[in-house]
């Protein structure tokens, strides 16, 4: 049976990520991030960054989206991030590791600025030689 490439609805994902970004709690950095995960059942799990007065407790948008996905018992098909920055930003190192836990190495990650610049990677490009359960 032929495996057909999955068409990722990036536009729709970025629109959802922008809505998530607008919910960010980022009073300290003022850097609002929205992230959504397109899940294997076609649904979307969203997250925003949530900062804390104890700065180190901040949780990134991507990891909050992963938490929502796990709560729904789903698997990731694609990740979309929206930031208000001069260029599209990839997920931080901690979020790459968390995404690698749940996604295949080809998991597509897209990022867009509010001004409309876009970039795409796979999680393997962002985190080569990831530490995974295969080592345990
Ligand atoms: N942030 C994210 O939400 N995702 C990333 O991948 C990078 C950084 C957040 C954390 C913090 O609230 C703000 O952006 C500035 O670092």
mmCIF file with all atom_site columns, C-alpha atoms and ligand atoms in Angstrom:
data_model
loop_
_atom_site.group_PDB
_atom_site.id
_atom_site.type_symbol
_atom_site.label_atom_id
_atom_site.label_alt_id
_atom_site.label_comp_id
_atom_site.label_asym_id
_atom_site.label_entity_id
_atom_site.label_seq_id
_atom_site.pdbx_PDB_ins_code
_atom_site.Cartn_x
_atom_site.Cartn_y
_atom_site.Cartn_z
_atom_site.occupancy
_atom_site.B_iso_or_equiv
_atom_site.pdbx_formal_charge
_atom_site.auth_seq_id
_atom_site.auth_comp_id
_atom_site.auth_asym_id
_atom_site.auth_atom_id
_atom_site.pdbx_PDB_model_num
ATOM   1   C CA . UNK A 1 1   ? 0.000  0.000  0.000  1.00 0.00 ? 1   UNK A CA 1
ATOM   2   C CA . UNK A 1 2   ? 1.385  3.380  -0.984 1.00 0.00 ? 2   UNK A CA 1
ATOM   3   C CA . UNK A 1 3   ? 1.995  5.837  1.814  1.00 0.00 ? 3   UNK A CA 1
ATOM   4   C CA . UNK A 1 4   ? 0.622  9.185  0.724  1.00 0.00 ? 4   UNK A CA 1
ATOM   5   C CA . UNK A 1 5   ? 2.356  12.326 1.962  1.00 0.00 ? 5   UNK A CA 1
ATOM   6   C CA . UNK A 1 6   ? 0.251  14.127 4.549  1.00 0.00 ? 6   UNK A CA 1
ATOM   7   C CA . UNK A 1 7   ? -0.776 17.618 3.495  1.00 0.00 ? 7   UNK A CA 1
ATOM   8   C CA . UNK A 1 8   ? -0.108 19.889 6.473  1.00 0.00 ? 8   UNK A CA 1
ATOM   9   C CA . UNK A 1 9   ? -2.609 22.780 6.737  1.00 0.00 ? 9   UNK A CA 1
ATOM   10  C CA . UNK A 1 10  ? 0.084  25.277 7.749  1.00 0.00 ? 10  UNK A CA 1
ATOM   11  C CA . UNK A 1 11  ? -2.067 28.358 7.268  1.00 0.00 ? 11  UNK A CA 1
ATOM   12  C CA . UNK A 1 12  ? -4.750 27.022 9.603  1.00 0.00 ? 12  UNK A CA 1
ATOM   13  C CA . UNK A 1 13  ? -2.116 25.905 12.127 1.00 0.00 ? 13  UNK A CA 1
ATOM   14  C CA . UNK A 1 14  ? -0.422 29.297 12.159 1.00 0.00 ? 14  UNK A CA 1
ATOM   15  C CA . UNK A 1 15  ? -3.768 31.022 12.641 1.00 0.00 ? 15  UNK A CA 1
ATOM   16  C CA . UNK A 1 16  ? -4.467 28.797 15.649 1.00 0.00 ? 16  UNK A CA 1
ATOM   17  C CA . UNK A 1 17  ? -0.945 29.411 16.972 1.00 0.00 ? 17  UNK A CA 1
ATOM   18  C CA . UNK A 1 18  ? -1.487 33.151 16.712 1.00 0.00 ? 18  UNK A CA 1
ATOM   19  C CA . UNK A 1 19  ? -4.640 32.846 18.818 1.00 0.00 ? 19  UNK A CA 1
ATOM   20  C CA . UNK A 1 20  ? -2.624 30.852 21.355 1.00 0.00 ? 20  UNK A CA 1
ATOM   21  C CA . UNK A 1 21  ? 0.130  33.490 21.298 1.00 0.00 ? 21  UNK A CA 1
ATOM   22  C CA . UNK A 1 22  ? -2.404 36.130 22.253 1.00 0.00 ? 22  UNK A CA 1
ATOM   23  C CA . UNK A 1 23  ? -3.091 34.153 25.460 1.00 0.00 ? 23  UNK A CA 1
ATOM   24  C CA . UNK A 1 24  ? 0.575  34.139 26.499 1.00 0.00 ? 24  UNK A CA 1
ATOM   25  C CA . UNK A 1 25  ? 1.445  35.118 30.052 1.00 0.00 ? 25  UNK A CA 1
ATOM   26  C CA . UNK A 1 26  ? 4.739  36.885 29.378 1.00 0.00 ? 26  UNK A CA 1
ATOM   27  C CA . UNK A 1 27  ? 4.821  40.012 31.561 1.00 0.00 ? 27  UNK A CA 1
ATOM   28  C CA . UNK A 1 28  ? 8.598  39.726 32.141 1.00 0.00 ? 28  UNK A CA 1
ATOM   29  C CA . UNK A 1 29  ? 10.089 39.037 28.724 1.00 0.00 ? 29  UNK A CA 1
ATOM   30  C CA . UNK A 1 30  ? 7.125  40.495 26.806 1.00 0.00 ? 30  UNK A CA 1
ATOM   31  C CA . UNK A 1 31  ? 7.990  37.796 24.250 1.00 0.00 ? 31  UNK A CA 1
ATOM   32  C CA . UNK A 1 32  ? 4.706  36.071 23.514 1.00 0.00 ? 32  UNK A CA 1
ATOM   33  C CA . UNK A 1 33  ? 4.836  32.646 21.897 1.00 0.00 ? 33  UNK A CA 1
ATOM   34  C CA . UNK A 1 34  ? 1.999  30.497 20.605 1.00 0.00 ? 34  UNK A CA 1
ATOM   35  C CA . UNK A 1 35  ? 2.389  26.878 19.562 1.00 0.00 ? 35  UNK A CA 1
ATOM   36  C CA . UNK A 1 36  ? -0.019 24.299 18.242 1.00 0.00 ? 36  UNK A CA 1
ATOM   37  C CA . UNK A 1 37  ? 0.326  20.641 17.464 1.00 0.00 ? 37  UNK A CA 1
ATOM   38  C CA . UNK A 1 38  ? -1.659 19.059 14.664 1.00 0.00 ? 38  UNK A CA 1
ATOM   39  C CA . UNK A 1 39  ? -2.571 15.675 16.120 1.00 0.00 ? 39  UNK A CA 1
ATOM   40  C CA . UNK A 1 40  ? -3.053 12.299 14.495 1.00 0.00 ? 40  UNK A CA 1
ATOM   41  C CA . UNK A 1 41  ? -6.851 12.588 14.719 1.00 0.00 ? 41  UNK A CA 1
ATOM   42  C CA . UNK A 1 42  ? -6.843 15.990 12.968 1.00 0.00 ? 42  UNK A CA 1
ATOM   43  C CA . UNK A 1 43  ? -7.400 17.948 16.159 1.00 0.00 ? 43  UNK A CA 1
ATOM   44  C CA . UNK A 1 44  ? -5.173 20.773 17.378 1.00 0.00 ? 44  UNK A CA 1
ATOM   45  C CA . UNK A 1 45  ? -3.548 21.052 20.800 1.00 0.00 ? 45  UNK A CA 1
ATOM   46  C CA . UNK A 1 46  ? -2.495 24.585 21.686 1.00 0.00 ? 46  UNK A CA 1
ATOM   47  C CA . UNK A 1 47  ? -0.124 26.177 24.168 1.00 0.00 ? 47  UNK A CA 1
ATOM   48  C CA . UNK A 1 48  ? 1.293  29.579 25.044 1.00 0.00 ? 48  UNK A CA 1
ATOM   49  C CA . UNK A 1 49  ? 4.293  30.487 27.149 1.00 0.00 ? 49  UNK A CA 1
ATOM   50  C CA . UNK A 1 50  ? 3.512  30.940 30.821 1.00 0.00 ? 50  UNK A CA 1
ATOM   51  C CA . UNK A 1 51  ? 6.078  32.951 32.768 1.00 0.00 ? 51  UNK A CA 1
ATOM   52  C CA . UNK A 1 52  ? 6.465  33.240 36.502 1.00 0.00 ? 52  UNK A CA 1
ATOM   53  C CA . UNK A 1 53  ? 7.831  35.852 38.918 1.00 0.00 ? 53  UNK A CA 1
ATOM   54  C CA . UNK A 1 54  ? 10.298 33.101 39.787 1.00 0.00 ? 54  UNK A CA 1
ATOM   55  C CA . UNK A 1 55  ? 11.685 33.300 36.253 1.00 0.00 ? 55  UNK A CA 1
ATOM   56  C CA . UNK A 1 56  ? 13.089 29.787 36.043 1.00 0.00 ? 56  UNK A CA 1
ATOM   57  C CA . UNK A 1 57  ? 9.608  28.328 36.368 1.00 0.00 ? 57  UNK A CA 1
ATOM   58  C CA . UNK A 1 58  ? 8.614  29.623 32.937 1.00 0.00 ? 58  UNK A CA 1
ATOM   59  C CA . UNK A 1 59  ? 7.111  27.004 30.653 1.00 0.00 ? 59  UNK A CA 1
ATOM   60  C CA . UNK A 1 60  ? 7.428  27.464 26.899 1.00 0.00 ? 60  UNK A CA 1
ATOM   61  C CA . UNK A 1 61  ? 4.472  27.444 24.531 1.00 0.00 ? 61  UNK A CA 1
ATOM   62  C CA . UNK A 1 62  ? 5.649  24.257 22.831 1.00 0.00 ? 62  UNK A CA 1
ATOM   63  C CA . UNK A 1 63  ? 5.794  22.237 26.049 1.00 0.00 ? 63  UNK A CA 1
ATOM   64  C CA . UNK A 1 64  ? 2.395  23.494 27.127 1.00 0.00 ? 64  UNK A CA 1
ATOM   65  C CA . UNK A 1 65  ? 1.038  22.345 23.747 1.00 0.00 ? 65  UNK A CA 1
ATOM   66  C CA . UNK A 1 66  ? 2.630  18.933 24.310 1.00 0.00 ? 66  UNK A CA 1
ATOM   67  C CA . UNK A 1 67  ? 0.894  18.730 27.698 1.00 0.00 ? 67  UNK A CA 1
ATOM   68  C CA . UNK A 1 68  ? -2.471 19.423 26.066 1.00 0.00 ? 68  UNK A CA 1
ATOM   69  C CA . UNK A 1 69  ? -1.763 16.799 23.392 1.00 0.00 ? 69  UNK A CA 1
ATOM   70  C CA . UNK A 1 70  ? -0.845 14.174 25.966 1.00 0.00 ? 70  UNK A CA 1
ATOM   71  C CA . UNK A 1 71  ? -4.001 14.949 27.940 1.00 0.00 ? 71  UNK A CA 1
ATOM   72  C CA . UNK A 1 72  ? -5.984 14.196 24.788 1.00 0.00 ? 72  UNK A CA 1
ATOM   73  C CA . UNK A 1 73  ? -4.161 10.891 24.289 1.00 0.00 ? 73  UNK A CA 1
ATOM   74  C CA . UNK A 1 74  ? -2.919 11.968 20.866 1.00 0.00 ? 74  UNK A CA 1
ATOM   75  C CA . UNK A 1 75  ? 0.245  11.885 18.764 1.00 0.00 ? 75  UNK A CA 1
ATOM   76  C CA . UNK A 1 76  ? 1.880  14.785 16.875 1.00 0.00 ? 76  UNK A CA 1
ATOM   77  C CA . UNK A 1 77  ? 1.762  15.188 13.096 1.00 0.00 ? 77  UNK A CA 1
ATOM   78  C CA . UNK A 1 78  ? 3.134  18.744 12.860 1.00 0.00 ? 78  UNK A CA 1
ATOM   79  C CA . UNK A 1 79  ? 4.062  21.649 15.131 1.00 0.00 ? 79  UNK A CA 1
ATOM   80  C CA . UNK A 1 80  ? 3.444  25.321 14.329 1.00 0.00 ? 80  UNK A CA 1
ATOM   81  C CA . UNK A 1 81  ? 4.873  28.251 16.277 1.00 0.00 ? 81  UNK A CA 1
ATOM   82  C CA . UNK A 1 82  ? 4.080  31.968 16.025 1.00 0.00 ? 82  UNK A CA 1
ATOM   83  C CA . UNK A 1 83  ? 6.293  34.687 17.480 1.00 0.00 ? 83  UNK A CA 1
ATOM   84  C CA . UNK A 1 84  ? 6.554  38.451 17.244 1.00 0.00 ? 84  UNK A CA 1
ATOM   85  C CA . UNK A 1 85  ? 10.195 38.522 16.276 1.00 0.00 ? 85  UNK A CA 1
ATOM   86  C CA . UNK A 1 86  ? 12.258 39.689 13.312 1.00 0.00 ? 86  UNK A CA 1
ATOM   87  C CA . UNK A 1 87  ? 12.646 36.101 12.140 1.00 0.00 ? 87  UNK A CA 1
ATOM   88  C CA . UNK A 1 88  ? 10.835 32.796 12.712 1.00 0.00 ? 88  UNK A CA 1
ATOM   89  C CA . UNK A 1 89  ? 12.161 31.153 15.861 1.00 0.00 ? 89  UNK A CA 1
ATOM   90  C CA . UNK A 1 90  ? 12.779 27.430 16.320 1.00 0.00 ? 90  UNK A CA 1
ATOM   91  C CA . UNK A 1 91  ? 11.831 25.803 19.627 1.00 0.00 ? 91  UNK A CA 1
ATOM   92  C CA . UNK A 1 92  ? 14.385 26.051 22.453 1.00 0.00 ? 92  UNK A CA 1
ATOM   93  C CA . UNK A 1 93  ? 16.591 23.081 23.262 1.00 0.00 ? 93  UNK A CA 1
ATOM   94  C CA . UNK A 1 94  ? 14.410 21.856 26.104 1.00 0.00 ? 94  UNK A CA 1
ATOM   95  C CA . UNK A 1 95  ? 11.312 21.903 23.880 1.00 0.00 ? 95  UNK A CA 1
ATOM   96  C CA . UNK A 1 96  ? 13.174 20.086 21.090 1.00 0.00 ? 96  UNK A CA 1
ATOM   97  C CA . UNK A 1 97  ? 13.941 17.251 23.460 1.00 0.00 ? 97  UNK A CA 1
ATOM   98  C CA . UNK A 1 98  ? 10.315 17.121 24.652 1.00 0.00 ? 98  UNK A CA 1
ATOM   99  C CA . UNK A 1 99  ? 9.002  17.127 21.061 1.00 0.00 ? 99  UNK A CA 1
ATOM   100 C CA . UNK A 1 100 ? 11.479 14.375 20.124 1.00 0.00 ? 100 UNK A CA 1
ATOM   101 C CA . UNK A 1 101 ? 9.952  12.218 22.860 1.00 0.00 ? 101 UNK A CA 1
ATOM   102 C CA . UNK A 1 102 ? 6.634  12.163 21.030 1.00 0.00 ? 102 UNK A CA 1
ATOM   103 C CA . UNK A 1 103 ? 7.395  12.782 17.352 1.00 0.00 ? 103 UNK A CA 1
ATOM   104 C CA . UNK A 1 104 ? 9.035  10.767 14.615 1.00 0.00 ? 104 UNK A CA 1
ATOM   105 C CA . UNK A 1 105 ? 12.363 12.189 13.475 1.00 0.00 ? 105 UNK A CA 1
ATOM   106 C CA . UNK A 1 106 ? 10.567 13.612 10.405 1.00 0.00 ? 106 UNK A CA 1
ATOM   107 C CA . UNK A 1 107 ? 8.078  15.547 12.581 1.00 0.00 ? 107 UNK A CA 1
ATOM   108 C CA . UNK A 1 108 ? 7.689  18.880 10.769 1.00 0.00 ? 108 UNK A CA 1
ATOM   109 C CA . UNK A 1 109 ? 8.118  22.050 12.804 1.00 0.00 ? 109 UNK A CA 1
ATOM   110 C CA . UNK A 1 110 ? 7.044  25.341 11.244 1.00 0.00 ? 110 UNK A CA 1
ATOM   111 C CA . UNK A 1 111 ? 7.542  28.810 12.630 1.00 0.00 ? 111 UNK A CA 1
ATOM   112 C CA . UNK A 1 112 ? 6.066  32.121 11.538 1.00 0.00 ? 112 UNK A CA 1
ATOM   113 C CA . UNK A 1 113 ? 6.473  35.701 12.633 1.00 0.00 ? 113 UNK A CA 1
ATOM   114 C CA . UNK A 1 114 ? 3.426  37.908 13.055 1.00 0.00 ? 114 UNK A CA 1
ATOM   115 C CA . UNK A 1 115 ? 4.740  39.784 9.995  1.00 0.00 ? 115 UNK A CA 1
ATOM   116 C CA . UNK A 1 116 ? 4.473  36.582 7.945  1.00 0.00 ? 116 UNK A CA 1
ATOM   117 C CA . UNK A 1 117 ? 8.043  35.235 7.573  1.00 0.00 ? 117 UNK A CA 1
ATOM   118 C CA . UNK A 1 118 ? 8.097  31.444 7.725  1.00 0.00 ? 118 UNK A CA 1
ATOM   119 C CA . UNK A 1 119 ? 10.628 28.687 8.316  1.00 0.00 ? 119 UNK A CA 1
ATOM   120 C CA . UNK A 1 120 ? 10.324 24.914 8.415  1.00 0.00 ? 120 UNK A CA 1
ATOM   121 C CA . UNK A 1 121 ? 12.459 22.191 9.931  1.00 0.00 ? 121 UNK A CA 1
ATOM   122 C CA . UNK A 1 122 ? 12.119 18.593 10.997 1.00 0.00 ? 122 UNK A CA 1
ATOM   123 C CA . UNK A 1 123 ? 12.716 17.695 14.610 1.00 0.00 ? 123 UNK A CA 1
ATOM   124 C CA . UNK A 1 124 ? 15.743 15.637 13.507 1.00 0.00 ? 124 UNK A CA 1
ATOM   125 C CA . UNK A 1 125 ? 17.259 18.742 11.908 1.00 0.00 ? 125 UNK A CA 1
ATOM   126 C CA . UNK A 1 126 ? 16.644 20.703 15.105 1.00 0.00 ? 126 UNK A CA 1
ATOM   127 C CA . UNK A 1 127 ? 17.875 17.969 17.428 1.00 0.00 ? 127 UNK A CA 1
ATOM   128 C CA . UNK A 1 128 ? 20.196 15.528 15.713 1.00 0.00 ? 128 UNK A CA 1
ATOM   129 C CA . UNK A 1 129 ? 21.258 12.532 17.810 1.00 0.00 ? 129 UNK A CA 1
ATOM   130 C CA . UNK A 1 130 ? 18.348 13.005 20.219 1.00 0.00 ? 130 UNK A CA 1
ATOM   131 C CA . UNK A 1 131 ? 18.353 10.992 23.401 1.00 0.00 ? 131 UNK A CA 1
ATOM   132 C CA . UNK A 1 132 ? 15.360 8.690  23.095 1.00 0.00 ? 132 UNK A CA 1
ATOM   133 C CA . UNK A 1 133 ? 13.836 5.679  24.793 1.00 0.00 ? 133 UNK A CA 1
ATOM   134 C CA . UNK A 1 134 ? 15.809 3.467  22.393 1.00 0.00 ? 134 UNK A CA 1
ATOM   135 C CA . UNK A 1 135 ? 18.842 4.023  24.661 1.00 0.00 ? 135 UNK A CA 1
ATOM   136 C CA . UNK A 1 136 ? 17.092 2.937  27.844 1.00 0.00 ? 136 UNK A CA 1
HETATM 137 N N1 . LIG B 2 .   ? 9.811  30.693 24.740 1.00 0.00 ? 1   LIG B N1 1
HETATM 138 C C1 . LIG B 2 .   ? 8.883  29.801 24.274 1.00 0.00 ? 1   LIG B C1 1
HETATM 139 O O1 . LIG B 2 .   ? 7.711  29.819 24.658 1.00 0.00 ? 1   LIG B O1 1
HETATM 140 N N2 . LIG B 2 .   ? 9.299  28.894 23.368 1.00 0.00 ? 1   LIG B N2 1
HETATM 141 C C2 . LIG B 2 .   ? 10.581 28.779 22.899 1.00 0.00 ? 1   LIG B C2 1
HETATM 142 O O2 . LIG B 2 .   ? 10.900 27.834 22.199 1.00 0.00 ? 1   LIG B O2 1
HETATM 143 C C3 . LIG B 2 .   ? 11.554 29.808 23.231 1.00 0.00 ? 1   LIG B C3 1
HETATM 144 C C4 . LIG B 2 .   ? 11.180 30.719 24.344 1.00 0.00 ? 1   LIG B C4 1
HETATM 145 C C5 . LIG B 2 .   ? 9.371  31.672 25.728 1.00 0.00 ? 1   LIG B C5 1
HETATM 146 C C6 . LIG B 2 .   ? 9.964  31.477 27.092 1.00 0.00 ? 1   LIG B C6 1
HETATM 147 C C7 . LIG B 2 .   ? 9.872  32.874 27.656 1.00 0.00 ? 1   LIG B C7 1
HETATM 148 O O3 . LIG B 2 .   ? 8.589  33.082 28.208 1.00 0.00 ? 1   LIG B O3 1
HETATM 149 C C8 . LIG B 2 .   ? 10.018 33.775 26.454 1.00 0.00 ? 1   LIG B C8 1
HETATM 150 O O4 . LIG B 2 .   ? 9.760  32.954 25.315 1.00 0.00 ? 1   LIG B O4 1
HETATM 151 C C9 . LIG B 2 .   ? 11.387 34.410 26.301 1.00 0.00 ? 1   LIG B C9 1
HETATM 152 O O5 . LIG B 2 .   ? 12.392 33.463 26.343 1.00 0.00 ? 1   LIG B O5 1
#
